[in-house]
């Protein structure tokens, strides 16, 4: 038995699953949820290997987080999951009489306040996660905001001083703590007629302030490997909640066909040499994150794919096990879970000898409420740079950044899939 099968488990839908058939979930079918894939472990296994996921739900003011928390809780509970909702630390402090605005605080006081806020948030998250692991049932821990949100309310210099003082890194706070991050865009951007500052007593932003903080919150999470932005593109709040549910279901491994990836070949920079010629030159005002990524395919049974990924920056790494499993209608389910460095080393012994380890330099950035990933390949070195973006419909129009020169789209060309690129004969 291979290591990546050692914690295999089959989850069954709860008795109320049939009630979701008319719950406006589009292509989602509760009956398919009865075969949630094995090894659906992300935040770590709980009692007897039962899966536990930790999700961060964040967003700008008046974005619909409160409603989304209710929707997520109800729908996951009906599918047999135990749902734990971690309260927002800033709201708890405010209700206890603590100041959450930066007005009147010295630089030292500001750093101290944000440090205490982050420590409270992490303590709450860790306690709820430990309880979930001891529950003995498949669980999802949903965090009302995450620790990186604090960086949106202070200057970049103050934030850097804070993390340096505490010995933290962005990879630790952003990538390791949460398995997926869902950002709900404020109603102040695209649904202004729904904007109100009266639903949360901790809220003090006006319309323009809400837009500014929403943008800063999005920037705070750029670089997370599973970051999804839920915007107000059609001003339909019910549709927004559906997209929240679908984004979460997709990550957990519940069948849903609402999203697709589109890929484009990026033209090389003729003025640069080496790896730099394959990289995207981002505008100075646009924030991006760069990572070193290695992907190794493992020996697996026919019809399945399994690979491990090492991803990091500045010497700090996260490790992920990624599996693709066959399901109905010739489609596949994708399941990912974070693993430890020790598990990663052990799994490397199961490397598929017919596959190379794919090495690439990855850039992540947000433009026009779209999250883009650009991969410049080190090995195979002859592979062109690929730009990837997630869309809701396979043939949907894609808005590409004006600073990226694309040669052509390659979304449906098999030679540019990860599996094909890992082939030594490619």
CSV table of C-alpha atoms in Angstrom, one decimal:
chain,number,residue,atom,x,y,z
A,1,UNK,CA,0.0,0.0,0.0
A,2,UNK,CA,1.5,3.3,-1.0
A,3,UNK,CA,1.7,6.1,1.5
A,4,UNK,CA,-0.7,8.5,-0.3
A,5,UNK,CA,-3.3,5.8,0.1
A,6,UNK,CA,-2.7,5.2,3.8
A,7,UNK,CA,-5.4,7.6,5.0
A,8,UNK,CA,-8.0,6.7,2.4
A,9,UNK,CA,-11.6,7.3,3.4
A,10,UNK,CA,-15.0,7.4,1.7
A,11,UNK,CA,-17.4,10.1,2.9
A,12,UNK,CA,-21.2,9.6,2.5
A,13,UNK,CA,-23.7,12.4,2.1
A,14,UNK,CA,-25.9,13.1,5.2
A,15,UNK,CA,-29.6,12.3,5.3
A,16,UNK,CA,-30.5,15.8,4.2
A,17,UNK,CA,-28.5,15.7,1.0
A,18,UNK,CA,-31.5,15.0,-1.1
A,19,UNK,CA,-32.9,18.4,0.0
A,20,UNK,CA,-30.2,20.1,-2.0
A,21,UNK,CA,-31.4,18.9,-5.4
A,22,UNK,CA,-33.6,22.0,-5.7
A,23,UNK,CA,-31.3,24.3,-3.9
A,24,UNK,CA,-30.2,26.2,-7.0
A,25,UNK,CA,-26.7,24.7,-7.1
A,26,UNK,CA,-26.6,24.5,-10.9
A,27,UNK,CA,-24.5,21.5,-12.1
A,28,UNK,CA,-24.0,20.1,-8.6
A,29,UNK,CA,-25.6,16.8,-7.9
A,30,UNK,CA,-25.8,15.7,-4.3
A,31,UNK,CA,-25.9,12.0,-5.3
A,32,UNK,CA,-22.4,12.4,-6.8
A,33,UNK,CA,-21.2,13.6,-3.4
A,34,UNK,CA,-21.5,10.1,-2.0
A,35,UNK,CA,-18.1,9.3,-3.5
A,36,UNK,CA,-15.9,12.0,-2.1
A,37,UNK,CA,-12.4,10.9,-3.1
A,38,UNK,CA,-9.9,9.1,-0.8
A,39,UNK,CA,-7.2,11.2,0.9
A,40,UNK,CA,-9.4,14.3,0.8
A,41,UNK,CA,-7.2,15.7,3.6
A,42,UNK,CA,-5.9,19.2,3.6
A,43,UNK,CA,-5.4,20.9,7.0
A,44,UNK,CA,-4.5,17.6,8.4
A,45,UNK,CA,-6.2,14.4,9.3
A,46,UNK,CA,-8.3,14.1,12.4
A,47,UNK,CA,-9.4,11.0,14.3
A,48,UNK,CA,-8.6,7.9,12.3
A,49,UNK,CA,-7.7,9.9,9.3
A,50,UNK,CA,-10.9,11.8,8.9
A,51,UNK,CA,-10.4,14.9,6.7
A,52,UNK,CA,-10.3,18.4,8.1
A,53,UNK,CA,-10.2,21.4,5.9
A,54,UNK,CA,-9.4,25.0,6.9
A,55,UNK,CA,-10.9,27.7,4.7
A,56,UNK,CA,-10.5,31.5,5.0
A,57,UNK,CA,-13.5,33.6,4.0
A,58,UNK,CA,-12.5,37.2,3.6
A,59,UNK,CA,-13.6,40.3,1.7
A,60,UNK,CA,-14.2,44.0,1.7
A,61,UNK,CA,-17.0,45.7,3.8
A,62,UNK,CA,-20.6,44.7,2.9
A,63,UNK,CA,-19.4,41.9,0.7
A,64,UNK,CA,-21.9,39.2,1.9
A,65,UNK,CA,-19.6,37.3,4.2
A,66,UNK,CA,-22.2,36.9,7.0
A,67,UNK,CA,-24.7,35.4,4.5
A,68,UNK,CA,-21.9,33.3,2.9
A,69,UNK,CA,-21.0,31.8,6.2
A,70,UNK,CA,-24.6,30.7,6.7
A,71,UNK,CA,-24.9,29.3,3.2
A,72,UNK,CA,-21.6,27.3,3.5
A,73,UNK,CA,-22.6,25.9,6.9
A,74,UNK,CA,-26.1,24.8,5.8
A,75,UNK,CA,-25.0,23.2,2.5
A,76,UNK,CA,-21.9,21.4,3.9
A,77,UNK,CA,-23.9,20.2,7.0
A,78,UNK,CA,-26.5,18.7,4.7
A,79,UNK,CA,-23.7,16.7,2.9
A,80,UNK,CA,-22.5,15.1,6.2
A,81,UNK,CA,-19.7,17.5,7.1
A,82,UNK,CA,-19.3,19.0,10.5
A,83,UNK,CA,-18.8,22.8,10.1
A,84,UNK,CA,-16.9,24.9,12.6
A,85,UNK,CA,-17.2,28.7,12.2
A,86,UNK,CA,-14.3,30.7,13.6
A,87,UNK,CA,-15.4,34.2,14.7
A,88,UNK,CA,-13.6,37.3,13.5
A,89,UNK,CA,-11.1,38.3,16.1
A,90,UNK,CA,-11.5,42.1,15.4
A,91,UNK,CA,-15.2,41.9,16.0
A,92,UNK,CA,-14.6,40.1,19.3
A,93,UNK,CA,-12.2,42.8,20.5
A,94,UNK,CA,-14.6,45.5,19.4
A,95,UNK,CA,-17.5,44.0,21.3
A,96,UNK,CA,-15.2,43.8,24.3
A,97,UNK,CA,-14.5,47.5,24.2
A,98,UNK,CA,-11.2,47.4,22.4
A,99,UNK,CA,-10.3,50.0,19.7
A,100,UNK,CA,-9.9,48.6,16.2
A,101,UNK,CA,-9.2,51.9,14.4
A,102,UNK,CA,-5.7,53.1,13.9
A,103,UNK,CA,-6.5,56.7,14.9
A,104,UNK,CA,-4.4,57.9,17.8
A,105,UNK,CA,-2.1,54.9,18.0
A,106,UNK,CA,1.6,55.4,17.9
A,107,UNK,CA,3.7,53.2,15.6
A,108,UNK,CA,4.7,51.0,18.5
A,109,UNK,CA,1.1,50.8,19.7
A,110,UNK,CA,-0.1,49.9,16.2
A,111,UNK,CA,2.4,47.1,15.9
A,112,UNK,CA,1.4,45.8,19.3
A,113,UNK,CA,-2.3,46.0,18.6
A,114,UNK,CA,-2.0,44.1,15.3
A,115,UNK,CA,0.3,41.5,16.9
A,116,UNK,CA,-2.3,40.9,19.6
A,117,UNK,CA,-5.1,40.7,17.0
A,118,UNK,CA,-3.2,38.2,14.9
A,119,UNK,CA,-2.3,36.0,17.9
A,120,UNK,CA,-5.9,36.0,19.0
A,121,UNK,CA,-7.0,35.0,15.5
A,122,UNK,CA,-4.4,32.2,15.3
A,123,UNK,CA,-5.4,30.9,18.7
A,124,UNK,CA,-9.1,30.8,17.7
A,125,UNK,CA,-8.3,29.1,14.5
A,126,UNK,CA,-6.0,26.5,16.1
A,127,UNK,CA,-8.5,25.7,18.9
A,128,UNK,CA,-11.4,25.2,16.4
A,129,UNK,CA,-9.1,23.1,14.1
A,130,UNK,CA,-8.0,20.9,17.1
A,131,UNK,CA,-11.7,20.4,18.0
A,132,UNK,CA,-12.5,19.5,14.4
A,133,UNK,CA,-9.7,16.9,14.4
A,134,UNK,CA,-11.1,15.4,17.5
A,135,UNK,CA,-14.7,15.3,16.3
A,136,UNK,CA,-14.2,12.0,14.4
A,137,UNK,CA,-16.2,13.2,11.4
A,138,UNK,CA,-15.3,14.9,8.1
A,139,UNK,CA,-15.0,18.6,9.0
A,140,UNK,CA,-14.6,22.0,7.5
A,141,UNK,CA,-13.2,24.9,9.6
A,142,UNK,CA,-14.4,28.2,8.1
A,143,UNK,CA,-12.5,31.3,9.4
A,144,UNK,CA,-14.2,34.7,9.3
A,145,UNK,CA,-11.2,36.5,7.9
A,146,UNK,CA,-7.6,35.4,8.2
A,147,UNK,CA,-4.4,36.7,9.7
A,148,UNK,CA,-3.1,38.3,6.5
A,149,UNK,CA,-6.1,40.7,6.6
A,150,UNK,CA,-4.3,42.7,9.2
A,151,UNK,CA,-1.7,43.8,6.5
A,152,UNK,CA,-4.5,45.6,4.7
A,153,UNK,CA,-5.0,48.1,7.6
A,154,UNK,CA,-1.4,49.1,8.1
A,155,UNK,CA,1.5,50.3,5.9
A,156,UNK,CA,3.7,47.7,4.2
A,157,UNK,CA,6.6,48.9,6.3
A,158,UNK,CA,4.7,48.5,9.5
A,159,UNK,CA,3.6,45.0,8.5
A,160,UNK,CA,7.1,43.9,7.6
A,161,UNK,CA,8.3,45.2,10.9
A,162,UNK,CA,5.6,43.2,12.7
A,163,UNK,CA,6.4,39.9,11.0
A,164,UNK,CA,10.1,40.4,11.4
A,165,UNK,CA,9.7,41.0,15.1
A,166,UNK,CA,7.6,37.9,15.5
A,167,UNK,CA,9.7,35.7,13.3
A,168,UNK,CA,6.9,35.0,10.9
A,169,UNK,CA,6.9,34.7,7.1
A,170,UNK,CA,4.3,35.3,4.5
A,171,UNK,CA,4.4,31.6,3.5
A,172,UNK,CA,3.7,30.6,7.1
A,173,UNK,CA,0.8,33.1,7.6
A,174,UNK,CA,-0.7,33.1,4.1
A,175,UNK,CA,0.0,29.7,2.5
A,176,UNK,CA,0.3,27.2,5.3
A,177,UNK,CA,-2.5,28.2,7.6
A,178,UNK,CA,-5.3,28.0,5.1
A,179,UNK,CA,-6.1,25.4,2.5
A,180,UNK,CA,-8.1,27.8,0.4
A,181,UNK,CA,-9.0,31.6,0.5
A,182,UNK,CA,-12.2,33.0,-0.8
A,183,UNK,CA,-12.4,36.7,-1.2
A,184,UNK,CA,-15.8,38.3,-1.6
A,185,UNK,CA,-15.6,41.7,-3.3
A,186,UNK,CA,-17.3,44.6,-1.5
A,187,UNK,CA,-20.7,45.8,-2.8
A,188,UNK,CA,-19.1,49.2,-3.1
A,189,UNK,CA,-17.5,47.8,-6.3
A,190,UNK,CA,-20.1,46.7,-8.8
A,191,UNK,CA,-23.2,46.6,-6.6
A,192,UNK,CA,-23.2,50.0,-5.0
A,193,UNK,CA,-27.0,50.1,-4.5
A,194,UNK,CA,-26.5,47.2,-2.0
A,195,UNK,CA,-23.8,48.9,0.0
A,196,UNK,CA,-24.6,49.7,3.6
A,197,UNK,CA,-22.5,50.3,6.7
A,198,UNK,CA,-25.2,49.3,9.2
A,199,UNK,CA,-24.9,45.5,9.2
A,200,UNK,CA,-21.7,45.3,11.2
A,201,UNK,CA,-21.0,47.7,14.1
A,202,UNK,CA,-17.3,47.2,13.6
A,203,UNK,CA,-17.5,48.7,10.1
A,204,UNK,CA,-16.6,52.3,9.7
A,205,UNK,CA,-15.7,52.7,6.0
A,206,UNK,CA,-17.6,54.8,3.5
A,207,UNK,CA,-18.1,53.8,-0.2
A,208,UNK,CA,-14.7,54.9,-1.4
A,209,UNK,CA,-13.0,53.6,1.8
A,210,UNK,CA,-14.6,50.3,1.3
A,211,UNK,CA,-13.2,50.0,-2.3
A,212,UNK,CA,-9.7,50.9,-1.1
A,213,UNK,CA,-9.7,48.4,1.7
A,214,UNK,CA,-11.2,45.7,-0.6
A,215,UNK,CA,-8.3,46.2,-3.0
A,216,UNK,CA,-5.7,46.1,-0.1
A,217,UNK,CA,-7.3,42.8,1.2
A,218,UNK,CA,-7.1,41.3,-2.3
A,219,UNK,CA,-3.4,42.2,-2.5
A,220,UNK,CA,-2.8,40.7,1.0
A,221,UNK,CA,-3.6,37.2,-0.3
A,222,UNK,CA,-1.9,37.3,-3.7
A,223,UNK,CA,0.3,34.3,-3.9
A,224,UNK,CA,-1.9,31.8,-2.0
A,225,UNK,CA,-2.1,28.6,-4.1
A,226,UNK,CA,-5.9,28.4,-3.8
A,227,UNK,CA,-7.1,32.0,-3.9
A,228,UNK,CA,-10.5,32.8,-5.4
A,229,UNK,CA,-12.1,36.2,-6.0
A,230,UNK,CA,-15.9,36.3,-6.0
A,231,UNK,CA,-17.0,39.6,-7.6
A,232,UNK,CA,-20.3,41.3,-8.3
A,233,UNK,CA,-20.1,41.0,-12.1
A,234,UNK,CA,-23.9,40.7,-12.6
A,235,UNK,CA,-25.1,42.3,-9.3
A,236,UNK,CA,-27.0,39.1,-8.5
A,237,UNK,CA,-26.4,38.4,-4.8
A,238,UNK,CA,-27.9,34.9,-5.0
A,239,UNK,CA,-25.6,34.1,-7.9
A,240,UNK,CA,-22.7,35.4,-5.8
A,241,UNK,CA,-23.6,32.9,-3.0
A,242,UNK,CA,-23.8,30.1,-5.5
A,243,UNK,CA,-20.3,30.9,-6.7
A,244,UNK,CA,-19.0,30.9,-3.2
A,245,UNK,CA,-20.5,27.4,-2.6
A,246,UNK,CA,-19.2,26.1,-5.9
A,247,UNK,CA,-15.6,27.4,-5.2
A,248,UNK,CA,-15.6,25.7,-1.9
A,249,UNK,CA,-17.1,22.4,-3.2
A,250,UNK,CA,-14.5,22.3,-6.0
A,251,UNK,CA,-11.7,22.5,-3.5
A,252,UNK,CA,-13.1,19.9,-1.1
A,253,UNK,CA,-13.6,17.5,-4.0
A,254,UNK,CA,-17.3,17.6,-4.4
A,255,UNK,CA,-18.3,17.4,-8.1
A,256,UNK,CA,-18.9,20.7,-9.8
A,257,UNK,CA,-18.3,21.9,-13.3
A,258,UNK,CA,-18.7,25.7,-12.7
A,259,UNK,CA,-15.1,26.6,-13.4
A,260,UNK,CA,-12.5,25.9,-16.1
A,261,UNK,CA,-8.9,26.8,-16.6
A,262,UNK,CA,-7.8,28.7,-19.8
A,263,UNK,CA,-4.2,28.7,-20.9
A,264,UNK,CA,-2.2,31.0,-23.1
A,265,UNK,CA,1.3,30.9,-24.5
A,266,UNK,CA,3.2,34.1,-23.6
A,267,UNK,CA,5.6,35.6,-26.0
A,268,UNK,CA,9.3,35.8,-24.8
A,269,UNK,CA,10.9,39.2,-24.0
A,270,UNK,CA,13.4,39.7,-26.8
A,271,UNK,CA,15.4,42.2,-24.7
A,272,UNK,CA,16.0,39.8,-21.9
A,273,UNK,CA,18.1,36.6,-21.6
A,274,UNK,CA,17.8,33.3,-19.8
A,275,UNK,CA,14.9,32.7,-17.4
A,276,UNK,CA,14.2,36.5,-17.3
A,277,UNK,CA,13.1,36.4,-21.0
A,278,UNK,CA,10.3,34.1,-19.9
A,279,UNK,CA,9.0,36.2,-17.0
A,280,UNK,CA,6.3,38.8,-17.1
A,281,UNK,CA,7.3,42.3,-16.4
A,282,UNK,CA,4.5,43.6,-14.0
A,283,UNK,CA,3.7,47.3,-13.9
A,284,UNK,CA,5.2,48.9,-10.8
A,285,UNK,CA,1.8,49.7,-9.3
A,286,UNK,CA,0.7,46.1,-9.6
A,287,UNK,CA,1.6,43.7,-6.8
A,288,UNK,CA,2.7,40.2,-7.6
A,289,UNK,CA,4.4,37.2,-5.9
A,290,UNK,CA,7.0,34.9,-7.3
A,291,UNK,CA,7.6,31.3,-6.3
A,292,UNK,CA,9.8,28.4,-7.1
A,293,UNK,CA,7.7,25.3,-7.9
A,294,UNK,CA,8.6,21.7,-8.4
A,295,UNK,CA,6.0,19.1,-9.4
A,296,UNK,CA,6.7,15.3,-9.2
A,297,UNK,CA,4.4,12.6,-10.4
A,298,UNK,CA,4.0,9.4,-8.4
A,299,UNK,CA,3.4,5.9,-9.5
A,300,UNK,CA,-0.4,5.4,-9.3
A,301,UNK,CA,-3.1,3.0,-10.4
A,302,UNK,CA,-4.5,3.2,-14.0
A,303,UNK,CA,-6.9,6.0,-14.5
A,304,UNK,CA,-5.6,8.1,-11.7
A,305,UNK,CA,-2.9,10.7,-11.4
A,306,UNK,CA,-1.0,11.7,-8.3
A,307,UNK,CA,1.7,14.3,-7.9
A,308,UNK,CA,3.4,16.2,-5.1
A,309,UNK,CA,4.3,19.9,-5.3
A,310,UNK,CA,6.9,21.9,-3.5
A,311,UNK,CA,6.2,25.6,-3.6
A,312,UNK,CA,8.0,28.5,-1.8
A,313,UNK,CA,9.9,31.7,-1.7
A,314,UNK,CA,12.8,32.9,0.4
A,315,UNK,CA,13.6,29.4,1.6
A,316,UNK,CA,10.2,28.8,3.1
A,317,UNK,CA,8.1,26.1,1.4
A,318,UNK,CA,4.6,24.4,1.4
A,319,UNK,CA,4.0,20.9,0.2
A,320,UNK,CA,0.8,19.6,-1.4
A,321,UNK,CA,-0.4,16.2,-2.6
A,322,UNK,CA,-2.6,16.5,-5.7
A,323,UNK,CA,-4.8,13.7,-7.0
A,324,UNK,CA,-7.0,13.4,-10.0
A,325,UNK,CA,-9.6,10.7,-9.8
A,326,UNK,CA,-12.0,9.4,-12.5
A,327,UNK,CA,-15.7,10.0,-12.0
A,328,UNK,CA,-18.9,10.1,-14.1
A,329,UNK,CA,-19.2,11.4,-17.6
A,330,UNK,CA,-15.5,10.9,-18.3
A,331,UNK,CA,-14.6,13.9,-16.0
A,332,UNK,CA,-12.2,13.9,-13.1
A,333,UNK,CA,-12.2,15.0,-9.6
A,334,UNK,CA,-9.2,17.0,-8.3
A,335,UNK,CA,-8.4,16.7,-4.6
A,336,UNK,CA,-5.5,18.5,-2.9
A,337,UNK,CA,-4.2,18.4,0.6
A,338,UNK,CA,-1.2,20.0,2.4
A,339,UNK,CA,1.4,17.5,3.6
A,340,UNK,CA,4.4,17.9,5.8
A,341,UNK,CA,8.0,18.1,4.6
A,342,UNK,CA,8.6,14.6,6.0
A,343,UNK,CA,5.6,13.2,4.0
A,344,UNK,CA,7.0,15.0,0.9
A,345,UNK,CA,10.4,13.3,1.3
A,346,UNK,CA,8.7,9.9,1.9
A,347,UNK,CA,6.5,10.3,-1.2
A,348,UNK,CA,9.5,11.2,-3.4
A,349,UNK,CA,10.5,7.5,-3.1
A,350,UNK,CA,7.3,6.7,-5.1
A,351,UNK,CA,8.4,9.0,-8.0
A,352,UNK,CA,7.2,7.7,-11.4
A,353,UNK,CA,10.5,6.8,-13.2
A,354,UNK,CA,8.9,7.6,-16.6
A,355,UNK,CA,8.3,11.2,-15.5
A,356,UNK,CA,10.6,14.1,-14.9
A,357,UNK,CA,10.3,16.6,-12.0
A,358,UNK,CA,8.9,19.7,-13.6
A,359,UNK,CA,10.6,22.9,-12.3
A,360,UNK,CA,9.3,26.4,-12.9
A,361,UNK,CA,9.3,30.0,-11.7
A,362,UNK,CA,5.7,31.0,-10.9
A,363,UNK,CA,4.3,34.5,-10.8
A,364,UNK,CA,0.9,35.3,-9.3
A,365,UNK,CA,-1.0,38.6,-9.7
A,366,UNK,CA,-4.4,40.0,-9.6
A,367,UNK,CA,-5.8,42.2,-12.4
A,368,UNK,CA,-9.3,43.4,-13.0
A,369,UNK,CA,-10.6,41.0,-10.2
A,370,UNK,CA,-9.0,38.0,-12.0
A,371,UNK,CA,-6.3,35.9,-10.5
A,372,UNK,CA,-3.6,35.1,-13.0
A,373,UNK,CA,-0.8,32.5,-12.7
A,374,UNK,CA,2.3,32.6,-15.0
A,375,UNK,CA,4.7,29.7,-15.2
A,376,UNK,CA,8.1,30.1,-16.7
A,377,UNK,CA,9.6,26.6,-17.1
A,378,UNK,CA,13.1,25.7,-16.0
A,379,UNK,CA,12.7,22.0,-16.9
A,380,UNK,CA,11.6,21.3,-19.5
A,381,UNK,CA,13.5,24.3,-20.7
A,382,UNK,CA,12.0,24.3,-24.2
A,383,UNK,CA,8.4,24.8,-22.9
A,384,UNK,CA,7.1,28.3,-23.5
A,385,UNK,CA,5.8,30.4,-20.7
A,386,UNK,CA,2.1,29.7,-19.9
A,387,UNK,CA,-0.4,32.1,-18.5
A,388,UNK,CA,-3.4,30.5,-16.7
A,389,UNK,CA,-6.7,32.0,-15.5
A,390,UNK,CA,-9.8,30.4,-14.0
A,391,UNK,CA,-13.2,31.1,-15.7
A,392,UNK,CA,-16.7,30.1,-14.9
A,393,UNK,CA,-17.5,28.8,-18.4
A,394,UNK,CA,-15.2,26.9,-20.7
A,395,UNK,CA,-15.7,29.2,-23.7
A,396,UNK,CA,-16.2,32.4,-21.8
A,397,UNK,CA,-14.4,35.5,-23.0
A,398,UNK,CA,-11.2,36.2,-21.1
A,399,UNK,CA,-9.9,39.7,-20.4
A,400,UNK,CA,-6.1,39.6,-20.7
A,401,UNK,CA,-3.9,42.2,-19.1
A,402,UNK,CA,-2.6,44.7,-21.6
A,403,UNK,CA,1.0,44.3,-20.3
A,404,UNK,CA,1.1,40.6,-21.3
A,405,UNK,CA,1.8,39.7,-24.9
A,406,UNK,CA,0.1,36.4,-25.8
A,407,UNK,CA,1.0,34.4,-28.9
A,408,UNK,CA,-2.1,32.2,-28.8
A,409,UNK,CA,-4.4,30.2,-26.6
A,410,UNK,CA,-3.5,26.6,-25.9
A,411,UNK,CA,-6.3,25.6,-23.4
A,412,UNK,CA,-7.3,22.4,-25.3
A,413,UNK,CA,-3.8,21.3,-26.5
A,414,UNK,CA,-2.8,18.2,-24.6
A,415,UNK,CA,1.0,18.8,-24.9
A,416,UNK,CA,0.6,21.7,-22.4
A,417,UNK,CA,-1.0,19.7,-19.6
A,418,UNK,CA,1.1,19.2,-16.5
A,419,UNK,CA,1.1,15.4,-17.1
A,420,UNK,CA,2.4,15.8,-20.7
A,421,UNK,CA,5.1,18.3,-19.7
A,422,UNK,CA,6.4,15.8,-17.1
A,423,UNK,CA,6.8,13.1,-19.8
A,424,UNK,CA,10.5,12.5,-20.5
A,425,UNK,CA,9.7,11.9,-24.1
A,426,UNK,CA,8.0,15.3,-24.5
